[in-house]
CSV table of C-alpha atoms in Angstrom, one decimal:
chain,number,residue,atom,x,y,z
A,1,MET,CA,101.5,54.5,84.8
A,2,THR,CA,102.2,58.2,84.5
A,3,ALA,CA,100.6,60.8,82.3
A,4,ARG,CA,102.2,61.7,79.0
A,5,THR,CA,104.3,64.8,78.2
A,6,LEU,CA,102.8,67.6,76.3
A,7,THR,CA,105.1,69.8,74.1
A,8,ALA,CA,102.9,70.6,71.1
A,9,PRO,CA,101.5,74.1,70.8
A,10,ALA,CA,97.9,74.7,71.5
A,11,ASN,CA,97.1,78.2,70.2
A,12,ASP,CA,94.6,77.1,67.6
A,13,PRO,CA,91.1,78.1,68.6
A,14,HIS,CA,89.9,75.0,66.8
A,15,ALA,CA,92.2,72.6,68.7
A,16,SER,CA,90.8,69.3,69.8
A,17,ARG,CA,88.6,69.3,72.9
A,18,VAL,CA,89.7,67.3,76.0
A,19,GLY,CA,87.7,64.5,77.5
A,20,ARG,CA,87.1,63.3,81.0
A,21,ARG,CA,90.8,62.8,81.7
A,22,GLY,CA,91.5,66.4,81.1
A,23,TRP,CA,88.7,67.5,83.4
A,24,ALA,CA,89.9,65.0,86.0
A,25,ALA,CA,93.4,66.6,85.7
A,26,LEU,CA,91.8,70.0,86.3
A,27,ALA,CA,90.2,68.7,89.5
A,28,VAL,CA,93.6,67.7,90.8
A,29,LEU,CA,95.1,71.0,89.8
A,30,MET,CA,92.5,72.8,91.9
A,31,LEU,CA,93.8,71.3,95.1
A,32,PRO,CA,96.8,73.7,95.5
A,33,VAL,CA,94.6,76.6,94.3
A,34,LEU,CA,92.1,75.8,97.0
A,35,LEU,CA,94.8,75.5,99.6
A,36,VAL,CA,96.5,78.8,98.9
A,37,SER,CA,93.2,80.7,98.8
A,38,ILE,CA,92.0,79.1,102.1
A,39,ASP,CA,95.4,79.9,103.7
A,40,ASN,CA,95.3,83.6,102.7
A,41,THR,CA,91.7,84.1,104.0
A,42,VAL,CA,92.3,82.1,107.2
A,43,LEU,CA,95.3,84.1,108.1
A,44,SER,CA,93.3,87.4,108.1
A,45,PHE,CA,90.9,85.8,110.5
A,46,ALA,CA,93.6,84.4,112.7
A,47,LEU,CA,95.4,87.7,113.1
A,48,PRO,CA,93.5,88.8,116.2
A,49,MET,CA,94.5,85.5,117.9
A,50,ILE,CA,98.1,85.7,116.7
A,51,ALA,CA,98.3,89.3,117.9
A,52,LEU,CA,97.2,88.3,121.4
A,53,ASP,CA,99.5,85.2,121.5
A,54,LEU,CA,102.7,86.4,119.9
A,55,GLN,CA,102.2,90.1,120.6
A,56,PRO,CA,103.7,91.4,117.3
A,57,THR,CA,104.2,95.1,116.7
A,58,GLY,CA,102.1,96.8,114.1
A,59,ILE,CA,104.9,96.5,111.5
A,60,GLN,CA,105.4,92.8,112.4
A,61,GLN,CA,101.6,92.2,112.0
A,62,LEU,CA,101.8,93.7,108.5
A,63,TRP,CA,104.9,91.5,107.8
A,64,ILE,CA,103.1,88.4,108.9
A,65,VAL,CA,100.6,89.1,106.1
A,66,ASP,CA,103.0,90.6,103.6
A,67,VAL,CA,106.2,88.5,103.7
A,68,TYR,CA,104.6,85.6,101.8
A,69,SER,CA,103.5,87.8,98.9
A,70,LEU,CA,106.8,89.7,99.0
A,71,VAL,CA,109.0,86.6,98.6
A,72,LEU,CA,106.5,84.9,96.2
A,73,ALA,CA,106.4,87.9,93.9
A,74,ALA,CA,110.2,88.0,93.8
A,75,LEU,CA,110.4,84.3,92.7
A,76,LEU,CA,107.4,83.8,90.5
A,77,VAL,CA,109.0,84.7,87.1
A,78,THR,CA,112.0,82.6,87.9
A,79,MET,CA,109.9,79.6,89.0
A,80,GLY,CA,107.7,80.0,85.9
A,81,ALA,CA,110.6,80.0,83.6
A,82,LEU,CA,112.1,76.9,85.4
A,83,GLY,CA,108.8,75.1,85.0
A,84,ASP,CA,108.9,75.8,81.3
A,85,ARG,CA,112.3,74.3,81.1
A,86,PHE,CA,112.2,71.4,83.5
A,87,GLY,CA,108.5,70.5,83.5
A,88,ARG,CA,105.6,72.3,85.1
A,89,ARG,CA,104.2,69.2,86.7
A,90,ARG,CA,107.6,68.5,88.3
A,91,MET,CA,107.7,72.0,89.8
A,92,LEU,CA,104.2,71.5,91.1
A,93,LEU,CA,105.1,68.3,92.9
A,94,ILE,CA,108.3,69.8,94.4
A,95,GLY,CA,106.4,72.9,95.5
A,96,ALA,CA,103.6,70.8,97.1
A,97,SER,CA,106.0,68.7,99.1
A,98,GLY,CA,107.9,71.6,100.5
A,99,PHE,CA,104.8,73.7,101.2
A,100,ALA,CA,103.3,70.9,103.3
A,101,VAL,CA,106.4,70.4,105.4
A,102,VAL,CA,107.1,74.0,106.0
A,103,SER,CA,103.4,74.7,106.8
A,104,ALA,CA,103.5,72.0,109.5
A,105,ALA,CA,106.6,73.6,111.1
A,106,THR,CA,105.1,77.1,110.9
A,107,ALA,CA,102.0,76.0,112.8
A,108,PHE,CA,104.2,75.8,116.0
A,109,ALA,CA,105.9,79.2,115.6
A,110,PRO,CA,106.9,80.4,119.1
A,111,SER,CA,107.4,84.1,118.1
A,112,ALA,CA,106.3,86.6,115.5
A,113,ALA,CA,109.8,86.5,114.0
A,114,TRP,CA,109.6,82.7,113.6
A,115,LEU,CA,106.1,83.0,112.0
A,116,ILE,CA,107.4,85.6,109.5
A,117,GLY,CA,110.3,83.3,108.6
A,118,GLY,CA,108.1,80.4,108.2
A,119,ARG,CA,105.8,82.3,105.9
A,120,ALA,CA,108.8,83.4,103.8
A,121,THR,CA,109.9,79.8,103.4
A,122,MET,CA,106.4,78.7,102.5
A,123,ALA,CA,106.5,81.4,99.7
A,124,VAL,CA,109.6,79.8,98.1
A,125,PHE,CA,107.6,76.6,97.5
A,126,GLY,CA,104.4,78.5,96.9
A,127,ALA,CA,106.2,80.2,93.9
A,128,MET,CA,106.4,76.7,92.3
A,129,LEU,CA,102.7,76.0,92.8
A,130,MET,CA,100.6,78.7,91.4
A,131,PRO,CA,102.3,79.4,88.0
A,132,SER,CA,102.3,75.6,87.4
A,133,THR,CA,98.5,75.3,87.8
A,134,LEU,CA,97.7,78.0,85.3
A,135,SER,CA,100.3,77.0,82.8
A,136,LEU,CA,99.2,73.4,83.0
A,137,ILE,CA,95.7,74.5,82.3
A,138,ARG,CA,97.0,76.4,79.3
A,139,SER,CA,98.7,73.3,78.0
A,140,ILE,CA,95.8,70.9,78.6
A,141,PHE,CA,93.0,73.0,77.3
A,142,GLY,CA,93.9,74.0,73.7
A,143,GLU,CA,90.4,74.8,72.6
A,144,ARG,CA,89.6,78.3,73.7
A,145,ARG,CA,86.0,77.8,74.9
A,146,GLN,CA,87.1,74.9,77.1
A,147,ARG,CA,90.1,76.9,78.3
A,148,ARG,CA,87.9,79.9,79.2
A,149,LEU,CA,85.6,77.6,81.2
A,150,ALA,CA,88.7,75.9,82.9
A,151,ILE,CA,90.1,79.3,83.9
A,152,ALA,CA,86.7,80.3,85.2
A,153,ILE,CA,86.7,77.1,87.3
A,154,TRP,CA,90.2,78.0,88.4
A,155,ALA,CA,89.1,81.5,89.5
A,156,ALA,CA,85.9,80.0,91.1
A,157,THR,CA,88.0,77.5,93.1
A,158,PHE,CA,90.1,80.4,94.3
A,159,SER,CA,87.0,82.2,95.4
A,160,ALA,CA,85.6,78.9,96.9
A,161,GLY,CA,88.7,78.6,99.0
A,162,ALA,CA,88.2,82.2,100.2
A,163,ALA,CA,84.6,81.3,101.0
A,164,LEU,CA,85.5,78.1,102.8
A,165,GLY,CA,88.5,79.6,104.6
A,166,PRO,CA,86.6,81.7,107.1
A,167,VAL,CA,84.2,78.9,107.9
A,168,ILE,CA,87.0,76.2,108.2
A,169,GLY,CA,89.2,78.7,110.0
A,170,GLY,CA,86.4,79.8,112.3
A,171,VAL,CA,85.8,76.2,113.4
A,172,LEU,CA,89.5,75.6,113.9
A,173,LEU,CA,90.1,78.9,115.7
A,174,GLU,CA,87.1,78.3,118.1
A,175,HIS,CA,88.4,74.8,119.1
A,176,PHE,CA,92.2,74.9,118.5
A,177,ALA,CA,95.2,77.3,118.6
A,178,TRP,CA,95.9,79.6,115.6
A,179,GLY,CA,98.6,77.2,114.4
A,180,SER,CA,95.9,74.8,113.2
A,181,VAL,CA,95.2,76.9,110.2
A,182,PHE,CA,98.7,76.1,108.8
A,183,LEU,CA,98.3,72.3,109.5
A,184,MET,CA,95.5,72.2,106.8
A,185,ALA,CA,98.2,72.1,104.1
A,186,VAL,CA,99.2,68.5,104.9
A,187,PRO,CA,95.9,66.6,104.3
A,188,MET,CA,95.0,68.9,101.3
A,189,LEU,CA,98.3,68.3,99.4
A,190,VAL,CA,98.6,64.5,99.9
A,191,PRO,CA,95.9,63.8,97.2
A,192,LEU,CA,97.7,66.1,94.8
A,193,LEU,CA,101.0,64.3,95.3
A,194,VAL,CA,99.1,61.0,94.5
A,195,GLY,CA,96.9,62.2,91.7
A,196,ALA,CA,99.1,64.5,89.7
A,197,PRO,CA,101.5,61.8,88.4
A,198,LEU,CA,98.6,59.7,87.3
A,199,LEU,CA,96.3,62.3,85.7
A,200,VAL,CA,98.2,65.6,84.9
A,201,PRO,CA,100.3,65.5,81.8
A,202,GLU,CA,103.8,66.9,82.0
A,203,SER,CA,104.4,69.9,79.8
A,204,ARG,CA,107.4,72.0,79.1
A,205,ASP,CA,108.9,74.3,76.5
A,206,PRO,CA,110.3,72.0,73.7
A,207,ARG,CA,113.1,74.5,73.1
A,208,PRO,CA,113.8,75.8,76.6
A,209,GLY,CA,117.3,77.3,75.9
A,210,ARG,CA,119.9,77.6,78.6
A,211,ILE,CA,119.4,78.7,82.2
A,212,ASP,CA,120.3,82.4,82.7
A,213,PRO,CA,121.5,82.8,86.3
A,214,ILE,CA,122.2,86.5,85.8
A,215,GLY,CA,118.6,87.0,84.6
A,216,VAL,CA,117.3,85.1,87.6
A,217,LEU,CA,119.3,87.4,90.0
A,218,LEU,CA,118.1,90.5,88.1
A,219,SER,CA,114.5,89.4,88.3
A,220,VAL,CA,114.7,88.8,92.1
A,221,GLY,CA,116.6,92.0,92.5
A,222,ALA,CA,113.9,93.9,90.6
A,223,MET,CA,111.0,92.7,92.7
A,224,LEU,CA,112.3,92.5,96.2
A,225,PRO,CA,113.3,96.2,96.8
A,226,ILE,CA,110.3,97.6,94.9
A,227,VAL,CA,107.8,95.6,96.9
A,228,TYR,CA,109.6,96.2,100.1
A,229,ALA,CA,109.7,99.9,99.4
A,230,ILE,CA,106.0,100.1,98.7
A,231,LYS,CA,105.3,98.3,101.9
A,232,GLU,CA,107.5,100.6,104.0
A,233,MET,CA,106.2,103.7,102.2
A,234,ALA,CA,102.6,102.9,103.3
A,235,VAL,CA,103.8,102.9,106.9
A,236,THR,CA,106.6,105.5,107.1
A,237,GLY,CA,106.2,107.7,104.0
A,238,LEU,CA,109.2,108.5,101.8
A,239,GLY,CA,111.6,108.5,104.7
A,240,GLY,CA,114.2,105.9,105.7
A,241,PRO,CA,115.2,103.4,103.0
A,242,VAL,CA,112.2,103.9,100.7
A,243,VAL,CA,113.8,106.1,98.1
A,244,PRO,CA,117.1,104.1,97.8
A,245,LEU,CA,115.1,100.9,97.5
A,246,LEU,CA,112.9,102.3,94.7
A,247,VAL,CA,116.0,103.5,92.9
A,248,ALA,CA,117.7,100.2,93.3
A,249,GLY,CA,114.6,98.3,92.1
A,250,ALA,CA,114.2,100.5,89.1
A,251,ALA,CA,117.9,99.9,88.2
A,252,PHE,CA,117.4,96.2,88.4
A,253,VAL,CA,114.2,96.4,86.3
A,254,VAL,CA,116.0,98.3,83.5
A,255,ALA,CA,118.9,95.8,83.6
A,256,PHE,CA,116.5,92.8,83.5
A,257,VAL,CA,114.5,94.3,80.6
A,258,ARG,CA,117.6,95.1,78.6
A,259,ARG,CA,119.0,91.6,79.1
A,260,GLN,CA,115.7,89.9,78.1
A,261,ARG,CA,115.5,92.0,74.9
A,262,ARG,CA,119.1,91.2,73.9
A,263,SER,CA,118.7,87.5,74.6
A,264,SER,CA,117.8,85.1,71.8
A,265,GLU,CA,116.2,82.8,74.5
A,266,PRO,CA,114.8,85.2,77.2
A,267,MET,CA,113.2,84.1,80.4
A,268,LEU,CA,110.4,86.5,79.8
A,269,ASP,CA,109.5,87.6,76.3
A,270,MET,CA,109.2,91.4,76.7
A,271,ARG,CA,107.2,91.7,73.5
A,272,LEU,CA,104.2,90.4,75.3
A,273,PHE,CA,103.9,93.7,77.1
A,274,ARG,CA,103.4,95.5,73.8
A,275,ARG,CA,100.1,93.8,73.5
A,276,SER,CA,97.5,96.0,75.0
A,277,ALA,CA,95.3,93.1,75.9
A,278,PHE,CA,98.1,91.5,77.9
A,279,SER,CA,99.4,94.6,79.7
A,280,GLY,CA,95.9,96.0,80.3
A,281,ALA,CA,94.6,92.7,81.7
A,282,LEU,CA,97.6,92.6,84.0
A,283,LEU,CA,96.8,96.0,85.4
A,284,VAL,CA,93.2,95.1,85.9
A,285,ASN,CA,94.3,91.9,87.7
A,286,LEU,CA,96.6,93.9,89.9
A,287,LEU,CA,94.2,96.6,90.9
A,288,SER,CA,91.3,94.2,91.5
A,289,ILE,CA,93.4,92.2,94.0
A,290,VAL,CA,94.6,95.4,95.7
A,291,ALA,CA,90.9,96.2,96.3
A,292,LEU,CA,90.0,92.6,97.5
A,293,VAL,CA,92.9,92.0,99.8
A,294,GLY,CA,92.7,95.5,101.3
A,295,PHE,CA,89.0,95.0,101.9
A,296,LEU,CA,89.5,91.6,103.7
A,297,PHE,CA,92.3,93.1,105.8
A,298,PHE,CA,90.0,95.6,107.6
A,299,VAL,CA,86.6,93.9,107.3
A,300,ALA,CA,87.9,90.8,109.1
A,301,GLN,CA,88.9,93.0,112.0
A,302,HIS,CA,85.8,95.1,111.8
A,303,LEU,CA,83.5,92.0,112.1
A,304,GLN,CA,85.4,90.5,115.0
A,305,LEU,CA,86.6,93.5,117.1
A,306,ILE,CA,84.0,96.2,116.4
A,307,ILE,CA,80.8,94.3,115.7
A,308,GLY,CA,81.9,91.6,118.2
A,309,LEU,CA,81.5,88.4,116.1
A,310,SER,CA,83.4,85.2,116.8
A,311,PRO,CA,85.9,84.1,114.1
A,312,LEU,CA,83.4,81.5,112.9
A,313,GLU,CA,80.5,84.1,112.8
A,314,ALA,CA,82.7,86.5,111.0
A,315,GLY,CA,83.6,83.9,108.4
A,316,LEU,CA,80.0,83.0,107.9
A,317,ALA,CA,79.2,86.7,107.4
A,318,LEU,CA,81.5,86.8,104.4
A,319,VAL,CA,80.4,83.6,102.8
A,320,PRO,CA,77.6,85.3,100.8
A,321,SER,CA,80.1,87.7,99.2
A,322,LEU,CA,82.5,85.0,98.3
A,323,VAL,CA,79.7,82.9,96.8
A,324,ALA,CA,78.7,85.9,94.8
A,325,MET,CA,82.3,86.0,93.5
A,326,ILE,CA,82.2,82.4,92.4
A,327,VAL,CA,78.8,82.8,90.7
A,328,ALA,CA,79.9,86.0,88.9
A,329,GLY,CA,83.1,84.3,87.7
A,330,LEU,CA,81.2,81.5,86.1
A,331,LEU,CA,78.3,83.5,84.7
A,332,VAL,CA,80.7,85.9,83.0
A,333,VAL,CA,82.1,83.1,80.8
A,334,PRO,CA,79.2,83.1,78.2
A,335,VAL,CA,78.9,86.9,78.5
A,336,SER,CA,82.6,87.4,77.7
A,337,SER,CA,82.4,85.3,74.6
A,338,ARG,CA,79.8,87.7,73.1
A,339,LEU,CA,80.7,91.1,74.5
A,340,SER,CA,84.0,93.1,74.5
A,341,PRO,CA,86.1,92.9,77.7
A,342,ARG,CA,86.4,96.7,77.5
A,343,LEU,CA,82.7,96.7,78.3
A,344,VAL,CA,82.4,93.6,80.6
A,345,ILE,CA,85.2,94.5,83.0
A,346,PRO,CA,84.3,98.1,83.7
A,347,VAL,CA,80.6,97.2,84.3
A,348,ALA,CA,81.7,94.5,86.7
A,349,LEU,CA,84.0,96.8,88.6
A,350,LEU,CA,81.2,99.3,89.2
A,351,PHE,CA,79.8,96.7,91.6
A,352,SER,CA,83.2,96.6,93.4
A,353,ALA,CA,83.4,100.4,93.6
A,354,ALA,CA,79.9,100.5,95.0
A,355,GLY,CA,80.8,97.9,97.7
A,356,TYR,CA,83.8,100.0,98.8
A,357,ILE,CA,81.8,103.2,99.0
A,358,GLY,CA,79.1,101.3,100.9
A,359,ILE,CA,81.5,100.0,103.6
A,360,GLY,CA,83.0,103.5,103.9
A,361,LEU,CA,79.6,104.9,104.8
A,362,THR,CA,78.8,102.3,107.5
A,363,THR,CA,80.4,102.6,110.9
A,364,GLY,CA,79.8,101.4,114.4
A,365,PRO,CA,78.9,98.1,116.1
A,366,ASP,CA,75.4,97.8,114.5
A,367,THR,CA,76.5,97.5,110.8
A,368,LEU,CA,76.5,93.8,110.1
A,369,LEU,CA,73.9,93.9,107.3
A,370,PRO,CA,75.4,96.9,105.5
A,371,THR,CA,78.9,95.2,105.7
A,372,VAL,CA,77.6,92.0,104.2
A,373,LEU,CA,75.8,93.8,101.4
A,374,ALA,CA,78.9,95.9,100.6
A,375,SER,CA,81.1,92.7,100.5
A,376,ILE,CA,78.6,91.0,98.1
A,377,SER,CA,78.8,93.9,95.7
A,378,LEU,CA,82.6,93.9,95.9
A,379,GLY,CA,82.7,90.2,95.3
A,380,ILE,CA,80.6,90.3,92.1
A,381,GLY,CA,82.9,92.8,90.5
A,382,VAL,CA,86.2,91.1,91.4
A,383,GLY,CA,84.9,87.6,90.5
A,384,ALA,CA,83.9,88.7,87.0
A,385,ALA,CA,87.0,90.9,86.3
A,386,GLU,CA,89.5,88.3,87.5
A,387,THR,CA,88.1,85.6,85.2
A,388,VAL,CA,88.1,87.7,82.1
A,389,SER,CA,91.6,89.3,82.8
A,390,ASN,CA,93.3,85.9,83.5
A,391,GLU,CA,91.9,84.4,80.3
A,392,LEU,CA,93.2,87.4,78.3
A,393,ILE,CA,96.7,87.1,79.9
A,394,LEU,CA,97.0,83.4,79.1
A,395,SER,CA,95.5,83.6,75.6
A,396,ALA,CA,98.0,86.3,74.6
A,397,ALA,CA,101.0,84.1,75.3
A,398,PRO,CA,102.3,81.1,73.3
A,399,VAL,CA,101.6,77.8,75.0
A,400,ASP,CA,105.4,77.0,75.1
A,401,LYS,CA,105.8,80.1,77.3
A,402,ALA,CA,102.7,79.4,79.4
A,403,GLY,CA,104.8,79.1,82.6
A,404,ALA,CA,106.4,82.5,82.2
A,405,ALA,CA,103.1,84.2,81.3
A,406,SER,CA,101.3,82.5,84.2
A,407,ALA,CA,104.1,83.7,86.5
A,408,VAL,CA,103.6,87.3,85.3
A,409,SER,CA,99.9,86.9,86.1
A,410,GLU,CA,100.6,85.5,89.5
A,411,THR,CA,103.2,88.2,90.1
A,412,ALA,CA,100.5,90.8,89.5
A,413,TYR,CA,98.2,89.0,91.9
A,414,GLU,CA,100.8,88.8,94.7
A,415,LEU,CA,102.0,92.3,94.1
A,416,GLY,CA,98.4,93.3,94.4
A,417,ALA,CA,98.1,91.4,97.7
A,418,VAL,CA,101.1,93.3,99.1
A,419,LEU,CA,99.8,96.6,97.9
A,420,GLY,CA,96.3,95.8,99.3
A,421,THR,CA,97.7,95.3,102.7
A,422,SER,CA,100.3,98.0,102.5
A,423,ILE,CA,98.3,100.8,100.9
A,424,VAL,CA,94.8,100.1,102.3
A,425,GLY,CA,96.0,98.5,105.5
A,426,GLY,CA,98.9,101.0,106.0
A,427,LEU,CA,96.5,104.0,105.5
A,428,LEU,CA,94.1,102.5,107.9
A,429,THR,CA,96.8,102.0,110.5
A,430,ALA,CA,98.1,105.5,110.1
A,431,VAL,CA,94.7,107.1,110.5
A,432,TYR,CA,93.9,104.8,113.4
A,433,ARG,CA,97.1,105.8,115.3
A,434,ALA,CA,96.7,109.5,114.5
A,435,GLY,CA,93.1,109.5,115.6
A,436,LEU,CA,93.2,107.3,118.7
A,437,ALA,CA,92.5,109.4,121.7
A,438,ILE,CA,93.9,107.6,124.8
A,439,PRO,CA,91.7,108.2,127.8
A,440,ALA,CA,93.2,109.5,131.0
A,441,GLY,CA,94.3,106.8,133.4
A,442,VAL,CA,95.9,104.4,130.8
A,443,PRO,CA,99.5,103.6,131.7
A,444,ASP,CA,102.1,104.6,129.1
A,445,ALA,CA,103.2,101.0,128.3
A,446,LEU,CA,99.6,99.9,127.7
A,447,ALA,CA,98.9,103.1,125.7
A,448,ARG,CA,101.7,102.1,123.3
A,449,ALA,CA,100.3,98.6,122.9
A,450,ALA,CA,96.9,100.1,122.2
A,451,ARG,CA,98.3,102.3,119.5
A,452,GLU,CA,100.0,99.4,117.7
A,453,THR,CA,96.8,97.5,116.6
A,454,LEU,CA,93.1,97.5,117.1
A,455,ALA,CA,93.4,94.0,118.7
A,456,GLY,CA,96.0,95.4,121.1
A,457,ALA,CA,93.7,98.2,122.1
A,458,MET,CA,90.8,95.8,122.7
A,459,ASP,CA,93.0,93.6,124.8
A,460,VAL,CA,94.3,96.5,126.9
A,461,ALA,CA,90.7,97.7,127.3
A,462,GLN,CA,89.7,94.3,128.7
A,463,GLN,CA,92.7,94.3,131.1
A,464,LEU,CA,91.8,97.7,132.4
A,465,GLY,CA,88.1,97.2,132.7
A,466,GLY,CA,85.7,99.7,134.3
A,467,THR,CA,85.2,103.2,132.9
A,468,VAL,CA,88.8,103.6,131.6
A,469,GLY,CA,88.6,100.3,129.7
A,470,ALA,CA,85.2,101.2,128.2
A,471,GLY,CA,86.5,104.6,127.2
A,472,LEU,CA,89.5,103.1,125.4
A,473,ARG,CA,87.3,100.5,123.7
A,474,GLU,CA,85.1,103.2,122.3
A,475,ALA,CA,88.0,105.5,121.3
A,476,ALA,CA,89.7,102.6,119.5
A,477,ALA,CA,86.5,101.7,117.6
A,478,VAL,CA,86.0,105.4,116.5
A,479,ALA,CA,89.6,105.7,115.4
A,480,PHE,CA,89.5,102.4,113.5
A,481,ASP,CA,86.2,103.3,111.7
A,482,ALA,CA,87.7,106.6,110.7
A,483,GLY,CA,90.6,104.6,109.1
A,484,VAL,CA,88.1,102.3,107.4
A,485,GLY,CA,86.3,105.3,105.9
A,486,ALA,CA,89.6,106.8,104.5
A,487,ALA,CA,90.8,103.4,103.2
A,488,SER,CA,87.5,102.5,101.6
A,489,PHE,CA,87.5,105.6,99.4
A,490,ILE,CA,91.0,104.9,98.3
A,491,GLY,CA,89.9,101.4,97.4
A,492,ALA,CA,87.0,102.7,95.4
A,493,ALA,CA,89.3,105.0,93.5
A,494,LEU,CA,91.7,102.1,92.6
A,495,VAL,CA,88.7,100.0,91.3
A,496,VAL,CA,87.5,102.9,89.2
A,497,LEU,CA,91.1,103.2,87.8
A,498,ALA,CA,91.0,99.5,86.9
A,499,GLY,CA,87.8,100.0,85.0
A,500,VAL,CA,89.2,103.0,83.0
A,501,ILE,CA,92.3,100.9,82.1
A,502,ALA,CA,90.1,98.1,80.9
A,503,ALA,CA,87.9,100.5,78.8
A,504,THR,CA,90.9,102.0,77.1
A,505,THR,CA,93.4,99.1,76.6
A,506,LEU,CA,91.4,95.9,76.1
A,507,GLY,CA,90.4,94.9,72.6
A,508,GLY,CA,87.0,94.3,71.0
A,509,LYS,CA,84.9,91.2,71.0
A,510,GLN,CA,86.8,88.1,71.6
A,511,ASN,CA,86.9,85.1,69.3
A,512,PRO,CA,85.2,82.1,70.7
């Protein structure tokens, strides 16, 4: 027996409430959310081991993190629209199957290039997963109070995965090779493949219209060069291919928007962006994720390579902050039904700004407690802001276009992940390289390796040993902490900007 198909609209705030079957379906939908969030956090903690084993360059290390988000961001709108047409549950099942197979193959990558390619292929199937989960929630939960709680659970599950990721990853990385973090996908996705056909109702747009291959190509052409240019700009400035890529991306954006406006059955209804609640919430979503991912990028390295924690210890050190993110996301639900989002989100993001400033003011190997406290403050703000902004995005869209709206929300998330690594991580890398004073006695080849990444410098210091090794270790720590200080204040500025956008664009008190 399979679940029924949903095609009826569910915009009425007084729509019927779902029962136990609906909540059981939500539990099944949380499995891919949990997996993706665990995978993202685990990768940050696995980077030092990957750097030592595969010896990537600094740019390759950024690509290992970024390529997934880059490809995903390029395909999300297309996959969301295809889910609206062919069935969101169907896309979810296809994505889960492919993701599991490719993850298993990526676990045994013999080189950095292979790992980057595996991450890119995982993103193709990942683009089918995330929009499907949010759009199916939008279809199942028609009554807004239940939907608001379901979205809070969705966000809390994402945070729970981020909390579990460092712990699970720490255990795996202490006993197995780094490839084990990718093998987790297989046992986590099998229950989804069994439970979704039984519990999750299929849903699609009852009037999907024709497939627009030109629109698909334009959407991919718009995202790829822009995201790639931003990533390169963070490392190399405006030189090289950055300006031509930005111009090409802008041209594709204009062509895509014009085609969608002229189409009677667009992939993406551009009128949604005229709604201040929709566009403002998207920007808040984007900037919050920039702050979170950028923070995790350097804190994971700071905990392991500067303070000297093991991967498991570093993961446990961040658990309080990610638990705070979960709690804040759930507690904001009753608050957001009574107070305006233009008040709730800016107040929440003040906590995130304080966390960034706090981490920027703490340097050196004896900073574990200040780092944990700063991460808790950041987590409170991001958890609350993400719950409210995601609910605003979904509520602004008709249920029949839930896949496309969810894809736009996920695109903002993934673009934020790329920007977080590129802007915050790229700035940190640039400051680190410029400020690293190589001690006398370090061979040129080893000096080049030390300048690439902090992990490379610590490995070279261990190889050299003695006074020269100790001097390199101290110089690398000082240069990295200088980069953390610069990056943290940029992160704080982005969070403040998100708060200003929320205060000026989001509407008044929400209807229950």
